Coordinates of C-alpha atoms in Angstrom, one line a residue:
M1 CA 86.8 78.2 121.5
R2 CA 89.1 75.5 120.0
Y3 CA 90.7 75.6 116.5
E4 CA 91.1 72.3 114.7
I5 CA 94.5 71.5 113.4
P6 CA 94.7 70.7 109.6
D7 CA 96.6 67.8 108.3
P8 CA 100.4 69.2 107.7
L9 CA 100.8 66.4 105.3
D10 CA 98.3 67.3 102.8
P11 CA 99.8 67.0 99.4
A12 CA 98.1 70.2 98.3
L13 CA 100.2 72.3 100.5
L14 CA 103.5 71.0 99.8
P15 CA 104.3 73.3 96.2
A16 CA 103.3 76.6 98.4
L17 CA 105.2 75.4 101.4
M18 CA 108.5 74.7 99.7
V19 CA 108.5 77.9 97.5
A20 CA 107.7 79.9 100.7
E21 CA 110.7 78.1 102.6
D22 CA 113.1 78.7 99.7
A23 CA 112.1 82.5 99.3
L24 CA 112.3 83.4 102.7
A25 CA 115.3 81.6 103.4
R26 CA 116.7 83.4 100.5
L27 CA 115.6 86.8 101.7
D28 CA 116.9 86.5 105.3
E29 CA 120.3 85.6 103.9
R30 CA 120.5 88.6 101.8
T31 CA 119.0 90.8 104.1
G32 CA 121.4 90.1 107.0
R33 CA 124.6 91.1 105.0
H34 CA 123.2 93.8 102.6
A35 CA 124.7 97.3 102.6
V36 CA 121.1 98.9 102.7
A37 CA 119.6 96.4 105.3
A38 CA 119.2 99.2 107.8
G39 CA 117.0 101.2 105.5
F40 CA 115.0 98.4 104.1
R41 CA 113.9 97.3 107.7
E42 CA 112.8 100.9 108.3
R43 CA 111.0 101.1 105.1
G44 CA 109.4 98.0 105.4
Q45 CA 108.0 99.0 108.6
F46 CA 106.0 102.1 106.8
F47 CA 104.9 99.8 103.8
D48 CA 103.5 96.9 106.1
A49 CA 101.6 99.1 108.4
T50 CA 99.8 100.8 105.3
A51 CA 99.3 97.3 103.9
A52 CA 97.6 96.3 107.1
L53 CA 95.4 99.0 106.6
W54 CA 94.7 98.1 102.9
V55 CA 93.9 94.3 104.1
A56 CA 91.3 95.6 106.3
G57 CA 89.6 97.7 103.3
E58 CA 91.0 101.0 104.5
L59 CA 93.5 103.4 102.4
V60 CA 96.4 105.3 104.3
H61 CA 99.0 107.2 102.2
V62 CA 102.4 106.4 102.9
E63 CA 103.6 110.0 102.8
D64 CA 100.8 110.8 105.4
L65 CA 102.0 107.9 107.8
V66 CA 105.6 109.4 107.4
L67 CA 104.8 112.7 108.4
H68 CA 102.5 111.8 111.4
D69 CA 105.3 109.7 112.4
S70 CA 107.5 112.7 112.4
H71 CA 104.8 115.0 114.1
M72 CA 104.7 116.9 110.9
D73 CA 101.3 116.2 109.7
A74 CA 100.0 118.2 106.5
R75 CA 96.3 118.1 108.0
A76 CA 94.5 116.6 110.8
P77 CA 95.2 113.0 111.0
S78 CA 92.4 110.5 110.2
H79 CA 91.1 107.7 112.3
E80 CA 92.6 105.3 109.5
L81 CA 96.1 107.0 109.9
T82 CA 95.8 106.6 113.5
I83 CA 95.3 103.0 113.5
A84 CA 98.0 102.7 110.9
H85 CA 100.6 104.4 113.4
A86 CA 99.7 102.0 116.1
V87 CA 100.5 99.3 113.7
L88 CA 103.9 101.0 113.1
R89 CA 104.6 101.1 116.6
A90 CA 103.8 97.7 117.4
R91 CA 106.2 96.6 114.6
R92 CA 109.1 98.7 116.1
R93 CA 108.6 97.1 119.3
L94 CA 108.6 93.6 117.8
E95 CA 112.1 94.7 115.9
L96 CA 113.8 96.1 119.2
A97 CA 112.6 93.4 121.7
D98 CA 113.9 89.8 121.7
P99 CA 112.3 87.3 119.3
D100 CA 110.2 85.4 121.6
W101 CA 108.8 88.5 123.8
A102 CA 105.8 89.1 121.5
F103 CA 104.4 85.6 122.7
S104 CA 105.0 85.8 126.4
A105 CA 102.3 87.1 128.6
S106 CA 104.0 90.6 129.2
G107 CA 104.6 91.0 125.5
L108 CA 101.1 90.2 124.4
S109 CA 99.6 92.4 127.0
A110 CA 102.1 95.2 126.2
L111 CA 101.2 94.8 122.2
R112 CA 97.5 95.2 123.4
G113 CA 98.2 98.4 125.0
E114 CA 98.0 96.9 128.7
G115 CA 101.4 98.3 129.8
G116 CA 104.9 96.4 129.8
A117 CA 108.3 97.4 128.8
I118 CA 110.7 96.5 126.0
P119 CA 114.1 95.4 127.5
N120 CA 117.3 96.6 126.4
Y121 CA 115.8 99.3 124.3
E122 CA 118.1 101.4 122.5
P123 CA 117.2 104.4 120.1
R124 CA 117.7 104.1 116.3
E125 CA 120.4 106.0 114.6
L126 CA 118.0 107.9 113.2
S127 CA 115.9 108.9 116.3
D128 CA 113.9 112.0 117.0
P129 CA 116.5 114.6 118.0
E130 CA 114.1 116.0 120.4
G131 CA 114.1 112.7 122.5
E132 CA 111.7 112.2 125.2
A133 CA 109.6 115.2 124.2
N134 CA 108.0 113.5 121.4
S135 CA 107.8 110.0 123.1
T136 CA 104.5 107.8 122.7
D137 CA 105.2 106.1 125.9
A138 CA 105.2 109.7 128.2
P139 CA 103.2 109.0 131.4
V140 CA 99.8 110.0 131.5
D141 CA 98.9 113.4 133.2
P142 CA 96.6 112.5 136.3
M143 CA 95.1 116.2 135.6
D144 CA 93.9 114.7 132.1
S145 CA 92.0 111.7 133.8
S146 CA 90.2 113.8 136.6
L147 CA 89.1 116.5 133.8
S148 CA 87.9 113.5 131.8
D149 CA 85.9 112.1 135.1
A150 CA 84.6 115.7 135.8
F151 CA 83.1 116.1 132.0
A152 CA 81.5 112.4 132.1
E153 CA 79.7 113.8 135.2
I154 CA 78.6 117.0 133.7
D155 CA 77.3 115.0 130.3
A156 CA 75.4 112.6 132.8
A157 CA 73.8 115.3 134.6
I158 CA 72.8 117.1 131.4
A159 CA 71.6 113.7 130.1
R160 CA 69.3 113.4 133.0
S161 CA 68.2 116.7 133.0
E162 CA 67.0 116.5 129.6
R163 CA 65.1 113.1 130.3
L164 CA 63.0 115.0 133.3
L165 CA 62.2 118.0 130.9
E166 CA 60.9 115.5 128.4
I167 CA 58.8 113.7 131.0
H168 CA 57.4 116.9 132.3
A169 CA 56.6 118.0 128.7
G170 CA 55.0 114.3 128.3
S171 CA 57.0 113.7 125.0
V172 CA 58.4 110.4 126.6
T173 CA 57.0 108.4 129.4
E174 CA 58.7 107.3 133.0
A175 CA 59.3 103.6 131.4
D176 CA 61.0 104.9 128.5
S177 CA 63.2 107.0 130.3
A178 CA 63.9 104.3 132.9
A179 CA 65.0 102.1 129.9
V180 CA 67.3 104.6 128.7
E181 CA 68.8 105.0 132.0
M182 CA 69.5 101.2 132.2
Q183 CA 71.0 101.3 128.9
T184 CA 73.4 104.4 129.9
S185 CA 74.1 102.6 133.0
R186 CA 75.9 99.7 130.8
M187 CA 78.6 101.8 129.6
E188 CA 82.0 100.1 129.6
P189 CA 85.0 102.0 131.0
T190 CA 86.1 103.1 127.5
G191 CA 83.0 105.3 127.0
Q192 CA 81.2 102.9 124.5
L193 CA 77.8 101.6 125.0
G194 CA 77.8 98.0 126.0
L195 CA 75.4 97.0 123.3
L196 CA 77.7 98.1 120.7
F197 CA 80.2 95.0 121.7
D198 CA 79.5 91.5 122.7
E199 CA 79.6 91.2 126.5
E200 CA 80.4 87.6 126.5
W201 CA 83.6 88.4 124.4
D202 CA 86.3 87.1 126.5
E203 CA 89.7 88.2 125.1
A204 CA 91.8 86.4 127.8
A205 CA 90.0 83.0 126.9
R206 CA 90.4 83.7 123.2
L207 CA 94.0 84.5 123.6
D208 CA 94.6 81.2 125.8
A209 CA 92.8 79.3 122.7
W210 CA 95.0 80.7 120.3
R211 CA 98.4 80.4 122.2
A212 CA 97.2 76.6 122.6
V213 CA 98.2 76.3 118.9
L214 CA 101.7 77.3 119.5
P215 CA 102.9 74.0 120.6
V216 CA 101.6 72.3 117.8
A217 CA 102.8 75.1 115.1
D218 CA 106.3 74.2 116.6
Q219 CA 106.2 71.0 115.3
L220 CA 105.4 71.7 111.7
P221 CA 107.6 73.8 109.2
A222 CA 108.4 77.3 110.3
T223 CA 106.1 78.7 107.5
L224 CA 103.5 76.3 107.6
G225 CA 103.4 76.8 111.3
A226 CA 103.2 80.5 111.1
A227 CA 100.2 80.1 108.3
V228 CA 98.4 78.0 110.9
L229 CA 98.8 80.4 113.6
F230 CA 97.7 83.2 111.5
D231 CA 94.6 81.1 110.3
A232 CA 93.9 80.4 114.0
W233 CA 93.9 84.1 114.8
E234 CA 91.5 84.8 111.6
R235 CA 89.2 82.0 112.8
I236 CA 89.1 82.7 116.6
E237 CA 89.7 86.6 116.5
P238 CA 91.2 86.9 120.0
L239 CA 91.1 90.9 119.8
R240 CA 88.2 93.4 119.1
R241 CA 89.8 96.3 118.1
Q242 CA 93.5 94.9 117.4
H243 CA 92.7 92.3 115.0
W244 CA 96.0 93.6 112.6
L245 CA 98.3 92.1 115.4
G246 CA 97.8 88.5 113.8
S247 CA 99.8 89.4 110.7
L248 CA 102.4 90.9 112.8
L249 CA 102.8 88.0 114.9
V250 CA 103.5 86.0 111.7
G251 CA 106.5 87.9 111.1
A252 CA 107.5 87.7 114.7
Y253 CA 106.9 83.8 114.6
L254 CA 109.0 83.5 111.7
R255 CA 111.8 85.5 113.5
V256 CA 111.4 83.2 116.8
R257 CA 111.9 79.9 114.5
G258 CA 115.2 81.1 113.0
K259 CA 113.5 81.5 109.5
V260 CA 113.6 85.1 108.9
G261 CA 115.7 86.3 112.1
S262 CA 117.3 89.6 110.1
H263 CA 114.0 91.3 110.6
V264 CA 110.5 91.1 111.1
L265 CA 108.9 90.1 107.9
A266 CA 106.6 92.5 106.0
Y267 CA 103.9 90.0 106.0
N268 CA 101.0 92.5 105.0
T269 CA 102.8 93.2 102.1
G270 CA 102.4 89.9 100.6
L271 CA 99.0 89.5 102.0
K272 CA 97.6 92.2 99.9
T273 CA 98.6 90.2 96.8
I274 CA 96.2 87.3 97.7
R275 CA 92.6 87.7 96.8
H276 CA 89.9 88.2 99.3
E277 CA 88.3 85.2 98.3
R278 CA 91.3 82.9 99.0
R279 CA 92.0 84.8 102.1
R280 CA 88.6 84.4 103.5
S281 CA 87.9 80.7 101.8
K282 CA 85.5 78.4 103.6
D283 CA 88.2 75.7 102.7
R284 CA 91.0 75.7 105.3
L285 CA 93.5 74.4 102.8
T286 CA 92.7 77.1 100.2
R287 CA 93.4 79.8 103.0
L288 CA 96.5 78.1 104.3
A289 CA 97.8 77.6 100.6
G290 CA 97.0 81.5 100.3
F291 CA 98.9 82.5 103.6
L292 CA 101.9 80.5 102.3
E293 CA 101.9 82.4 98.7
A294 CA 101.6 85.3 100.7
M295 CA 105.0 84.8 102.7
S296 CA 106.5 84.1 98.9
A297 CA 105.2 87.4 97.7
A298 CA 106.5 89.3 100.6
A299 CA 109.8 87.8 100.2
E300 CA 109.9 88.3 96.4
L301 CA 109.0 91.8 96.9
G302 CA 111.5 92.3 99.7
M303 CA 114.3 91.1 97.3
K304 CA 113.1 93.5 94.5
E305 CA 113.5 96.3 97.4
L306 CA 116.8 95.4 98.2
D307 CA 117.9 95.7 94.6
R308 CA 116.0 98.9 94.1
L309 CA 117.9 100.4 97.3
S310 CA 121.4 99.2 96.4
L311 CA 121.0 100.7 92.7
A312 CA 119.9 104.1 94.3
K313 CA 122.6 104.0 97.0
T314 CA 125.0 103.3 94.0
Q315 CA 123.8 106.3 91.8
M316 CA 123.5 108.7 94.8
E317 CA 127.3 107.9 96.0
M318 CA 128.5 108.6 92.7
R319 CA 126.9 112.1 92.4
I320 CA 128.8 113.0 95.8
R321 CA 132.0 111.4 95.1
D322 CA 133.9 114.6 94.6
R323 CA 132.2 116.4 97.6
R324 CA 134.3 117.6 100.7
S325 CA 134.4 115.4 103.9
N326 CA 131.9 117.6 105.9
S327 CA 129.0 117.6 103.3
N328 CA 125.3 116.6 104.6
L329 CA 125.0 114.8 101.4
P330 CA 125.9 111.2 103.2
G331 CA 123.4 112.0 105.9
L332 CA 120.8 112.9 103.2
I333 CA 121.6 109.4 101.3
D334 CA 121.0 107.5 104.6
L335 CA 117.7 109.5 105.3
V336 CA 116.4 108.9 101.9
L337 CA 117.1 105.0 102.1
S338 CA 115.4 104.9 105.5
R339 CA 112.2 106.2 104.7
P340 CA 109.7 105.8 101.8
I341 CA 109.5 109.5 101.3
V342 CA 111.2 112.7 103.0
S343 CA 109.9 116.3 103.4
G344 CA 112.1 119.4 103.6
P345 CA 111.3 120.0 107.3
L346 CA 112.1 116.2 107.9
I347 CA 115.6 116.6 106.4
A348 CA 116.2 119.9 107.8
R349 CA 115.6 118.5 111.5
H350 CA 117.5 115.5 111.0
L351 CA 120.3 117.0 109.5
G352 CA 120.3 120.2 111.7
I353 CA 120.1 122.7 108.8
T354 CA 117.7 125.2 107.6
P355 CA 114.8 124.3 105.3
R356 CA 116.3 126.1 102.5
G357 CA 119.5 124.4 103.0
A358 CA 117.7 120.9 102.8
L359 CA 115.8 121.9 99.5
N360 CA 119.5 122.7 98.3
L361 CA 120.6 119.4 99.1
V362 CA 117.8 117.5 97.6
R363 CA 118.5 119.6 94.1
E364 CA 122.2 118.5 94.3
L365 CA 121.5 114.9 95.0
G366 CA 118.7 114.7 92.5
V367 CA 116.3 112.8 94.6
R368 CA 112.9 112.3 92.7
E369 CA 109.8 114.4 93.8
M370 CA 107.1 112.0 94.6
T371 CA 103.9 113.7 95.5
G372 CA 103.7 116.0 92.2
R373 CA 102.4 118.8 94.6
G374 CA 103.5 122.6 95.3
R375 CA 103.3 122.7 98.9
Y376 CA 104.2 119.7 101.3
R377 CA 106.2 118.1 98.7
G378 CA 108.1 115.0 99.3
W379 CA 111.3 113.1 97.7
G380 CA 112.0 109.3 98.0
V381 CA 113.6 106.5 96.0
L382 CA 111.2 104.4 93.6

């Protein structure tokens, strides 16, 4: 499968290209030296993960993702929430790794869930105090795989017994049973029936076809090259179950080119502002113009977020100006600025205090309650 490269000198793309280049340059310059840059980057991870699901047609609430990431779910996680958390973990991998790691063979394999490590990994300042106990990269227990194989054999034996009983009762013929047996034998290693997926879908070949666009994109301006790569990802569709990875690679590519080197751009937050008709248009220039406008929208939203966090930080610091030096309120400010929403147990765990003490700190700081609920409440910066 090949992707035809568009004409980069088409005049229809120049206005959107110029706006995107200027907006991303201003965002990168401001983020690199801003006082709340660390909180802005961390909050952007959550917003972009939920926006990725929104673009795919699914709704995931930010507060649910924050609680799930902290292992404090208010309810059983849904399938959409699990995918959003996978997007969040992938974004963190991109943030921690070297800029060009995502486009290497080992980087793509790791992002696809096929192994691979992140070089020079260092835990964040607000990392989980329990350490490796809650790590998502813990080694797989061999007992789990053996139990899975045992249960699979039991299910297969039950299915064979049921077919023999149906043949004996005359409800089905032996030919029908043989057809079912043949269909069952085509099960994939993941437990999915082969007929649910295209058996000729060669992910490796499609990824090679997409990576063949990289040298051409490198010859274009950074924003246009990123838009071309994303359009190629949408057209080629290299991955069956991780299609959301393409939007994350846009931010990684802009980081490689040095256009947005301060962080991985939250591209999905801007992409959700573009109408579906433009994102999925049959006309390539319309799609590319929409992708460029999505970058401009993401940069504009990022600038507004920096202003909002800066104002909130100033207001909260004014409230604790006369507090004692060993107060936990400065730590609460850092935590509030690094999460879209925080809960009482989350505050208590990160600050090492009791849940009652966490509620008292929230009351003293005057942080706004975001959920409007009596239980599982959360506070944050609007």
